[in-house]
Amino acid sequence: MKTVLVTGAYGFIGKNLVATLEELPNFKIIKYGRDDTFKDLKTYLSKVDFIYHLAGVNRSENILDFKNGNTSLTEELVNTLKFTGRKIPILFSSSIQAELDNPYGISKKNAEDILLEYGKENNANIYIYRLPNVFGKWGKPNYNSVVTTWCYNIANNLPIQISKAGRKLNLVYIDDVVDEFIAALNECENRNHDTFCSIKRTFHVTLEELAKMLYSFKESRKTLIMQNFDDDLHKFLYSTYLSYLPENNFGYNLKMIRDKRGWLTEFIKSKEFGQIFISQTKPGITRGNHWHHTKVEKFLVIQGEAVIKFRNIKNEDIIEYKVSDKELEVLDIPPGYTHSITNTGNLDLITLFWANEFFDSERSDTYFKEV
């Protein structure tokens, strides 16, 4: 059993790290937060095998807060370790701003120097990560990053401000940060050629591009068009955006087209994937009796019983497939075959459809012909 101390355990990175460590076997986690004292810290340090030093002040109107929250706390931690004589590995979440001449950057740079000196004098492993903008769930709006703030604002119908649209951000995703931090715990860190360690995967995006992506996530509830999640940045940003939705706004309605046959509704659209839609068909009712030149579809009955019929439009031979929710079977709908689906049961028929392209009323590629 390895005991780890996490300072800043209730902050953005801390909460994500602790949540992951709690799912791993053979770890005991001691959490240090704002309500703990230096006396508590001394007690904790006597019990631990590894330190994640994540506590710090990112933003404040009082310049002294940076010194106290970043430099002084690190100094207290190191002095306590020196007093106990224990050589405990320390991982420190610094910032790329440690290279800059501002109060926050200076306080981080001073904390780095304290840790490096301690590591050199005591032959202790020190892992310093100069993190760029970190994004992901559980961040604090108007504090942790522009991604956090914009996700929160857009999800809550608040405006955002873009002062320099072309400014490029260097981003890392919280799960990648946590994975790397755990790798360092196992002495498998991604160490640079110099003093510092780094997160292997980074993303680059301009403020204008970021805003466009986040607004597209919001609009997808209306357009039903999803981004291409083959791009990890889009995938991770979408997950981050959803984590800031108000808890009373997780759901949204779909437009249901109703007629005497039942109803039909579109669910999801994607330029890369096509679209998914769902229908309800009343007993005895037939849908379809049309064919396509290029468009292809898949039918999946998830409630009820049905007969799906096909006929190549160049001959008269009819093909039938009986399907039901008793044993799920997907039917491919090839081009050039007129096709129909009939509810042959006593219950409403619920069918899930996929098409390889959006429905376009101007170019529907749909031609009616009885099977």
Coordinates of N, CA, C and O in Angstrom, one line a residue, residues 211-359:
A211 N -14.1 29.3 -29.9 CA -15.4 29.8 -29.7 C -16.4 29.2 -30.7 O -17.5 28.8 -30.4
K212 N -15.9 29.0 -32.0 CA -16.7 28.4 -33.0 C -17.1 27.0 -32.6 O -18.3 26.5 -32.8
M213 N -16.1 26.2 -32.1 CA -16.4 24.8 -31.7 C -17.4 24.8 -30.6 O -18.4 24.0 -30.6
L214 N -17.2 25.6 -29.6 CA -18.1 25.5 -28.4 C -19.5 25.9 -28.8 O -20.5 25.3 -28.3
Y215 N -19.7 27.0 -29.6 CA -21.0 27.4 -30.0 C -21.7 26.3 -30.9 O -22.9 26.1 -30.9
S216 N -20.9 25.5 -31.7 CA -21.4 24.5 -32.5 C -22.0 23.4 -31.6 O -23.0 22.7 -32.0
F217 N -21.3 23.1 -30.5 CA -21.9 22.1 -29.5 C -23.2 22.6 -29.0 O -24.1 21.7 -28.9
K218 N -23.3 23.8 -28.7 CA -24.6 24.4 -28.2 C -25.7 24.2 -29.3 O -26.8 23.8 -29.0
E219 N -25.3 24.6 -30.5 CA -26.3 24.6 -31.6 C -26.7 23.2 -32.0 O -27.7 23.0 -32.7
S220 N -25.9 22.2 -31.7 CA -26.1 20.8 -32.1 C -27.5 20.3 -31.5 O -28.1 19.4 -32.1
R221 N -27.9 20.9 -30.5 CA -29.2 20.4 -29.9 C -30.3 20.8 -30.9 O -31.4 20.2 -30.9
K222 N -30.1 21.9 -31.7 CA -31.1 22.3 -32.6 C -30.9 21.7 -34.0 O -31.8 21.2 -34.6
T223 N -29.7 21.7 -34.4 CA -29.4 21.2 -35.8 C -29.2 19.7 -35.8 O -29.3 19.1 -36.9
L224 N -28.9 19.1 -34.6 CA -28.6 17.7 -34.5 C -27.3 17.3 -35.1 O -27.0 16.1 -35.1
I225 N -26.6 18.2 -35.6 CA -25.3 17.9 -36.3 C -24.2 17.9 -35.3 O -23.9 18.8 -34.5
M226 N -23.5 16.7 -35.2 CA -22.4 16.5 -34.3 C -21.1 16.7 -35.0 O -21.0 16.5 -36.2
Q227 N -20.1 17.2 -34.2 CA -18.8 17.4 -34.8 C -18.1 16.0 -35.1 O -18.6 15.0 -34.7
N228 N -17.0 16.1 -35.8 CA -16.2 14.9 -36.2 C -15.3 14.6 -35.0 O -14.3 15.2 -34.7
F229 N -15.7 13.6 -34.2 CA -15.0 13.2 -33.0 C -13.8 12.3 -33.3 O -13.2 11.8 -32.3
D230 N -13.5 12.1 -34.6 CA -12.2 11.5 -34.9 C -11.0 12.4 -34.5 O -9.9 12.0 -34.3
D231 N -11.4 13.7 -34.4 CA -10.4 14.7 -33.9 C -10.5 14.8 -32.4 O -11.6 15.1 -31.8
D232 N -9.5 14.4 -31.7 CA -9.5 14.3 -30.2 C -9.9 15.6 -29.5 O -10.5 15.7 -28.5
L233 N -9.4 16.7 -30.1 CA -9.6 18.0 -29.5 C -11.2 18.2 -29.5 O -11.7 18.7 -28.5
H234 N -11.8 18.0 -30.6 CA -13.3 18.1 -30.6 C -14.0 17.2 -29.6 O -14.9 17.6 -28.9
K235 N -13.5 16.0 -29.5 CA -14.1 15.0 -28.6 C -13.9 15.5 -27.1 O -14.9 15.5 -26.4
F236 N -12.7 15.9 -26.8 CA -12.5 16.3 -25.4 C -13.2 17.6 -25.0 O -13.6 17.8 -23.9
L237 N -13.2 18.5 -26.0 CA -13.9 19.8 -25.8 C -15.4 19.6 -25.6 O -16.0 20.2 -24.8
Y238 N -16.0 18.7 -26.4 CA -17.4 18.4 -26.2 C -17.7 17.8 -24.9 O -18.7 18.2 -24.2
S239 N -16.9 16.8 -24.4 CA -17.1 16.3 -23.1 C -16.9 17.4 -22.0 O -17.7 17.4 -21.0
T240 N -16.0 18.3 -22.2 CA -15.8 19.4 -21.3 C -17.0 20.3 -21.3 O -17.6 20.7 -20.2
Y241 N -17.5 20.6 -22.5 CA -18.7 21.5 -22.6 C -19.9 21.0 -21.9 O -20.5 21.6 -21.1
L242 N -20.2 19.7 -22.1 CA -21.3 19.1 -21.5 C -21.2 19.1 -19.9 O -22.2 19.1 -19.2
S243 N -20.0 19.0 -19.4 CA -19.9 19.0 -17.9 C -20.3 20.3 -17.3 O -20.4 20.3 -16.1
Y244 N -20.5 21.4 -18.1 CA -20.9 22.6 -17.5 C -22.3 23.0 -17.8 O -22.8 24.1 -17.5
L245 N -23.1 22.0 -18.3 CA -24.5 22.2 -18.5 C -25.2 22.3 -17.1 O -24.9 21.6 -16.2
P246 N -26.2 23.2 -17.0 CA -26.9 23.3 -15.8 C -27.6 22.0 -15.5 O -28.1 21.3 -16.5
E247 N -27.8 21.6 -14.3 CA -28.3 20.3 -14.0 C -29.8 20.2 -14.4 O -30.4 19.1 -14.6
N248 N -30.5 21.3 -14.6 CA -31.9 21.3 -15.0 C -32.0 21.5 -16.5 O -33.1 21.7 -17.0
N249 N -30.9 21.3 -17.2 CA -30.9 21.5 -18.7 C -30.1 20.3 -19.4 O -29.5 20.6 -20.4
F250 N -30.1 19.1 -18.8 CA -29.5 18.0 -19.5 C -30.3 17.5 -20.7 O -29.7 17.0 -21.6
G251 N -31.6 17.7 -20.6 CA -32.5 17.2 -21.7 C -32.9 18.2 -22.7 O -32.8 19.4 -22.5
Y252 N -33.2 17.8 -23.9 CA -33.8 18.7 -25.0 C -34.7 17.8 -25.8 O -34.5 16.6 -26.0
N253 N -35.7 18.5 -26.4 CA -36.7 17.8 -27.2 C -36.3 17.7 -28.6 O -35.6 18.5 -29.2
L254 N -36.9 16.6 -29.2 CA -36.7 16.4 -30.7 C -38.0 16.7 -31.4 O -39.1 16.6 -30.8
K255 N -37.9 17.1 -32.6 CA -39.1 17.5 -33.4 C -39.7 16.2 -33.9 O -39.1 15.4 -34.7
M256 N -40.9 15.9 -33.5 CA -41.6 14.6 -34.0 C -42.6 14.9 -35.1 O -43.5 15.8 -34.9
I257 N -42.4 14.3 -36.2 CA -43.3 14.5 -37.3 C -44.4 13.4 -37.2 O -44.1 12.2 -37.3
R258 N -45.6 13.8 -37.0 CA -46.7 12.9 -36.7 C -47.7 12.9 -37.9 O -48.0 13.9 -38.5
D259 N -48.2 11.7 -38.2 CA -49.3 11.5 -39.1 C -50.0 10.2 -38.8 O -49.8 9.7 -37.7
K260 N -50.9 9.8 -39.6 CA -51.8 8.7 -39.3 C -51.0 7.4 -39.2 O -51.5 6.4 -38.6
R261 N -49.8 7.3 -39.7 CA -49.0 6.1 -39.6 C -48.3 6.0 -38.2 O -47.9 4.9 -37.8
G262 N -48.1 7.1 -37.5 CA -47.4 7.2 -36.2 C -46.5 8.4 -36.2 O -47.0 9.5 -36.5
W263 N -45.2 8.3 -35.8 CA -44.4 9.5 -35.8 C -43.0 9.1 -36.3 O -42.6 7.9 -36.3
L264 N -42.2 10.1 -36.7 CA -40.8 9.9 -37.1 C -40.0 11.1 -36.6 O -40.5 12.3 -36.6
T265 N -38.8 10.9 -36.1 CA -38.0 12.0 -35.6 C -36.5 11.7 -35.9 O -36.0 10.6 -35.8
E266 N -35.8 12.8 -36.3 CA -34.4 12.7 -36.5 C -33.7 12.8 -35.1 O -34.2 13.5 -34.2
F267 N -32.6 12.1 -34.9 CA -31.9 12.0 -33.6 C -30.5 12.7 -33.7 O -30.2 13.6 -33.0
I268 N -29.6 12.1 -34.6 CA -28.3 12.6 -34.7 C -27.9 12.7 -36.1 O -28.2 11.8 -36.9
K269 N -27.1 13.8 -36.5 CA -26.6 13.9 -37.8 C -25.1 14.2 -37.8 O -24.6 14.8 -36.8
S270 N -24.4 13.7 -38.8 CA -22.9 13.9 -38.8 C -22.5 13.9 -40.3 O -22.9 13.0 -41.0
K271 N -21.7 14.8 -40.7 CA -21.2 14.9 -42.1 C -20.4 13.7 -42.4 O -20.3 13.2 -43.5
E272 N -19.7 13.1 -41.4 CA -18.8 12.0 -41.6 C -19.6 10.7 -41.4 O -19.3 9.7 -42.1
F273 N -20.6 10.6 -40.6 CA -21.3 9.4 -40.2 C -22.7 9.2 -40.9 O -23.2 8.1 -41.0
G274 N -23.3 10.3 -41.3 CA -24.7 10.2 -41.8 C -25.7 10.7 -40.7 O -25.4 11.6 -40.0
Q275 N -26.8 10.0 -40.6 CA -27.8 10.4 -39.6 C -28.5 9.2 -39.1 O -28.6 8.1 -39.7
I276 N -29.1 9.4 -37.9 CA -29.9 8.3 -37.2 C -31.2 8.9 -37.0 O -31.4 10.1 -36.5
F277 N -32.3 8.2 -37.3 CA -33.6 8.6 -37.0 C -34.5 7.5 -36.5 O -34.0 6.3 -36.6
I278 N -35.6 7.8 -35.9 CA -36.4 6.8 -35.2 C -37.9 6.9 -35.6 O -38.3 8.1 -35.8
S279 N -38.6 5.8 -35.8 CA -40.0 5.9 -36.1 C -40.9 5.1 -35.2 O -40.4 4.0 -34.7
Q280 N -42.1 5.5 -35.1 CA -43.2 4.7 -34.5 C -44.2 4.4 -35.6 O -44.6 5.3 -36.3
T281 N -44.5 3.1 -35.7 CA -45.5 2.7 -36.8 C -46.6 1.9 -36.1 O -46.3 1.0 -35.4
K282 N -47.8 2.3 -36.4 CA -49.0 1.7 -35.8 C -49.2 0.3 -36.4 O -48.8 0.0 -37.6
P283 N -49.9 -0.6 -35.7 CA -50.2 -1.9 -36.3 C -50.9 -1.9 -37.6 O -51.8 -1.1 -37.8
G284 N -50.4 -2.7 -38.5 CA -51.0 -2.9 -39.9 C -50.5 -1.8 -40.9 O -50.8 -1.9 -42.0
I285 N -49.7 -0.8 -40.4 CA -49.3 0.2 -41.3 C -47.9 -0.1 -42.0 O -47.1 -0.7 -41.4
T286 N -47.8 0.3 -43.2 CA -46.6 0.1 -44.0 C -45.9 1.5 -44.2 O -46.6 2.5 -44.6
R287 N -44.6 1.5 -44.0 CA -43.8 2.7 -44.4 C -42.9 2.3 -45.5 O -42.5 1.2 -45.7
G288 N -42.4 3.3 -46.3 CA -41.4 3.1 -47.3 C -42.0 3.1 -48.7 O -42.7 4.0 -49.1
N289 N -41.8 1.9 -49.4 CA -42.2 1.8 -50.8 C -41.5 2.9 -51.6 O -42.1 3.6 -52.4
H290 N -40.2 2.9 -51.4 CA -39.3 3.8 -52.2 C -37.9 3.2 -52.4 O -37.6 2.2 -51.7
W291 N -37.1 3.8 -53.2 CA -35.8 3.3 -53.5 C -34.8 4.5 -53.6 O -35.2 5.6 -53.8
H292 N -33.5 4.2 -53.6 CA -32.5 5.2 -53.7 C -31.4 4.8 -54.7 O -31.1 3.6 -54.9
H293 N -30.9 5.8 -55.4 CA -29.7 5.5 -56.4 C -28.5 5.3 -55.6 O -27.7 4.3 -55.9
T294 N -28.2 6.1 -54.6 CA -26.9 6.0 -53.9 C -27.0 5.9 -52.4 O -26.3 5.2 -51.7
K295 N -28.0 6.5 -51.8 CA -28.3 6.5 -50.4 C -28.5 5.0 -49.9 O -29.2 4.3 -50.5
V296 N -27.8 4.7 -48.8 CA -28.0 3.4 -48.2 C -28.5 3.6 -46.8 O -28.2 4.6 -46.2
E297 N -29.2 2.6 -46.2 CA -29.7 2.7 -44.9 C -29.6 1.3 -44.2 O -29.3 0.3 -44.8
K298 N -29.8 1.4 -42.9 CA -29.9 0.2 -42.0 C -31.2 0.3 -41.2 O -31.5 1.4 -40.7
F299 N -31.9 -0.8 -41.1 CA -33.1 -0.8 -40.3 C -32.9 -1.7 -39.1 O -32.3 -2.8 -39.3
L300 N -33.4 -1.3 -37.9 CA -33.3 -2.1 -36.7 C -34.6 -2.0 -35.9 O -34.8 -0.9 -35.4
V301 N -35.4 -3.0 -35.9 CA -36.6 -3.0 -35.1 C -36.2 -3.3 -33.6 O -35.6 -4.3 -33.3
I302 N -36.6 -2.3 -32.7 CA -36.3 -2.5 -31.3 C -37.5 -2.7 -30.5 O -37.4 -3.0 -29.3
Q303 N -38.7 -2.6 -31.1 CA -40.0 -2.9 -30.4 C -41.0 -3.4 -31.4 O -41.2 -2.7 -32.4
G304 N -41.6 -4.6 -31.2 CA -42.6 -5.1 -32.0 C -42.2 -6.1 -33.1 O -41.0 -6.6 -33.0
E305 N -43.0 -6.3 -34.1 CA -42.8 -7.3 -35.1 C -43.0 -6.6 -36.5 O -43.9 -5.8 -36.6
A306 N -42.3 -7.0 -37.5 CA -42.4 -6.4 -38.8 C -41.9 -7.3 -39.9 O -41.2 -8.3 -39.6
V307 N -42.4 -7.0 -41.1 CA -41.9 -7.6 -42.3 C -41.2 -6.5 -43.1 O -41.9 -5.5 -43.4
I308 N -40.0 -6.7 -43.5 CA -39.3 -5.8 -44.4 C -39.2 -6.5 -45.7 O -38.6 -7.6 -45.9
K309 N -39.7 -5.8 -46.8 CA -39.7 -6.3 -48.1 C -38.8 -5.5 -49.0 O -38.6 -4.3 -48.9
F310 N -38.2 -6.3 -50.0 CA -37.3 -5.7 -50.9 C -37.6 -6.2 -52.4 O -38.1 -7.3 -52.5
R311 N -37.4 -5.3 -53.3 CA -37.5 -5.8 -54.7 C -36.5 -4.9 -55.6 O -36.6 -3.7 -55.5
N312 N -35.6 -5.6 -56.3 CA -34.8 -4.9 -57.2 C -35.7 -4.3 -58.3 O -36.6 -5.0 -58.9
I313 N -35.6 -3.0 -58.5 CA -36.5 -2.4 -59.4 C -36.4 -2.9 -60.9 O -37.3 -2.6 -61.7
K314 N -35.4 -3.7 -61.2 CA -35.2 -4.2 -62.5 C -35.9 -5.6 -62.7 O -35.9 -6.2 -63.8
N315 N -36.5 -6.1 -61.6 CA -37.3 -7.4 -61.7 C -38.5 -7.4 -60.8 O -38.7 -6.4 -60.1
E316 N -39.2 -8.5 -60.8 CA -40.4 -8.6 -60.0 C -40.3 -9.5 -58.7 O -41.3 -9.7 -58.1
D317 N -39.1 -10.0 -58.5 CA -38.9 -10.9 -57.4 C -38.9 -10.1 -56.0 O -38.1 -9.2 -55.8
I318 N -39.8 -10.5 -55.1 CA -39.9 -9.9 -53.8 C -39.1 -10.7 -52.8 O -39.3 -11.9 -52.7
I319 N -38.4 -10.0 -52.0 CA -37.6 -10.7 -50.9 C -38.2 -10.2 -49.6 O -38.5 -9.0 -49.4
E320 N -38.4 -11.1 -48.6 CA -39.0 -10.8 -47.3 C -38.1 -11.2 -46.2 O -37.5 -12.2 -46.2
Y321 N -38.1 -10.3 -45.2 CA -37.4 -10.6 -43.9 C -38.3 -10.3 -42.8 O -38.9 -9.2 -42.7
K322 N -38.6 -11.3 -41.9 CA -39.4 -11.1 -40.7 C -38.4 -10.8 -39.5 O -37.5 -11.5 -39.3
V323 N -38.7 -9.6 -38.9 CA -37.9 -9.2 -37.8 C -38.7 -8.8 -36.6 O -39.9 -8.6 -36.7
S324 N -38.1 -8.9 -35.4 CA -38.8 -8.5 -34.2 C -37.8 -8.1 -33.1 O -36.6 -8.3 -33.3
D325 N -38.4 -7.7 -32.0 CA -37.5 -7.3 -30.8 C -37.1 -8.6 -30.1 O -36.3 -8.5 -29.1
K326 N -37.5 -9.7 -30.5 CA -37.2 -11.0 -29.8 C -35.7 -11.4 -30.1 O -35.0 -12.0 -29.3
E327 N -35.3 -11.1 -31.3 CA -33.9 -11.3 -31.7 C -33.5 -10.2 -32.7 O -33.9 -10.2 -33.8
L328 N -32.7 -9.3 -32.2 CA -32.4 -8.1 -33.0 C -31.6 -8.4 -34.2 O -30.5 -9.1 -34.1
E329 N -32.0 -8.0 -35.4 CA -31.4 -8.2 -36.6 C -31.3 -6.9 -37.4 O -32.4 -6.3 -37.6
V330 N -30.2 -6.5 -37.9 CA -30.0 -5.3 -38.7 C -30.2 -5.7 -40.1 O -29.6 -6.6 -40.6
L331 N -31.0 -4.9 -40.9 CA -31.2 -5.1 -42.3 C -30.5 -4.0 -43.1 O -30.8 -2.8 -42.8
D332 N -29.6 -4.3 -44.0 CA -29.0 -3.4 -44.9 C -29.9 -3.1 -46.0 O -30.5 -4.1 -46.6
I333 N -30.0 -1.9 -46.4 CA -30.9 -1.5 -47.5 C -30.0 -1.0 -48.7 O -29.5 0.1 -48.7
P334 N -29.8 -1.9 -49.7 CA -28.9 -1.6 -50.8 C -29.5 -0.6 -51.8 O -30.8 -0.5 -51.8
P335 N -28.8 0.2 -52.5 CA -29.3 1.1 -53.5 C -30.0 0.2 -54.6 O -29.5 -0.9 -54.9
G336 N -31.0 0.8 -55.3 CA -31.6 0.1 -56.4 C -32.7 -0.9 -56.0 O -33.3 -1.5 -56.9
Y337 N -32.9 -1.1 -54.7 CA -34.0 -1.9 -54.2 C -35.1 -1.1 -53.6 O -34.8 -0.4 -52.6
T338 N -36.3 -1.1 -54.2 CA -37.4 -0.5 -53.5 C -37.7 -1.4 -52.2 O -37.6 -2.6 -52.2
H339 N -38.1 -0.7 -51.1 CA -38.2 -1.4 -49.9 C -39.4 -0.9 -49.0 O -39.8 0.3 -49.2
S340 N -39.9 -1.7 -48.1 CA -41.0 -1.2 -47.2 C -40.8 -2.0 -45.9 O -40.2 -3.0 -45.8
I341 N -41.5 -1.4 -44.9 CA -41.5 -2.1 -43.6 C -43.0 -2.0 -43.1 O -43.6 -0.9 -43.1
T342 N -43.5 -3.2 -42.7 CA -44.9 -3.3 -42.3 C -45.0 -3.8 -40.9 O -44.3 -4.8 -40.5
N343 N -45.8 -3.1 -40.0 CA -46.0 -3.5 -38.7 C -47.0 -4.7 -38.7 O -48.1 -4.5 -39.0
T344 N -46.5 -5.9 -38.4 CA -47.3 -7.1 -38.4 C -47.7 -7.6 -37.0 O -48.4 -8.6 -36.9
G345 N -47.4 -6.8 -36.0 CA -47.7 -7.2 -34.6 C -48.9 -6.4 -34.1 O -49.6 -5.6 -34.8
N346 N -49.1 -6.6 -32.8 CA -50.2 -5.9 -32.1 C -49.8 -4.6 -31.4 O -50.6 -3.8 -31.0
L347 N -48.5 -4.5 -31.3 CA -47.9 -3.3 -30.6 C -47.4 -2.3 -31.6 O -47.2 -2.6 -32.8
D348 N -47.2 -1.0 -31.1 CA -46.6 0.0 -31.9 C -45.2 -0.5 -32.3 O -44.5 -1.1 -31.4
L349 N -44.8 -0.3 -33.5 CA -43.5 -0.8 -34.0 C -42.5 0.4 -33.8 O -42.8 1.5 -34.3
I350 N -41.4 0.2 -33.1 CA -40.3 1.2 -33.0 C -39.1 0.7 -33.8 O -38.6 -0.4 -33.5
T351 N -38.7 1.6 -34.7 CA -37.6 1.2 -35.6 C -36.5 2.3 -35.6 O -36.8 3.5 -35.6
L352 N -35.3 1.8 -35.5 CA -34.1 2.7 -35.5 C -33.5 2.6 -36.9 O -33.3 1.5 -37.4
F353 N -33.3 3.8 -37.5 CA -32.8 3.9 -38.9 C -31.5 4.6 -38.9 O -31.3 5.5 -38.1
W354 N -30.6 4.1 -39.8 CA -29.4 4.9 -40.1 C -29.3 5.1 -41.6 O -29.6 4.2 -42.4
A355 N -28.9 6.3 -42.0 CA -28.6 6.6 -43.4 C -27.3 7.2 -43.6 O -26.8 7.9 -42.6
N356 N -26.6 6.9 -44.7 CA -25.2 7.4 -44.8 C -25.1 8.8 -45.2 O -24.0 9.3 -45.5
E357 N -26.2 9.5 -45.3 CA -26.2 11.0 -45.7 C -27.4 11.6 -45.0 O -28.4 11.0 -44.7
F358 N -27.3 13.0 -44.9 CA -28.5 13.7 -44.4 C -29.6 13.7 -45.4 O -29.4 13.5 -46.6
F359 N -30.8 13.8 -44.8 CA -32.0 14.0 -45.7 C -32.0 15.4 -46.2 O -31.9 16.4 -45.5

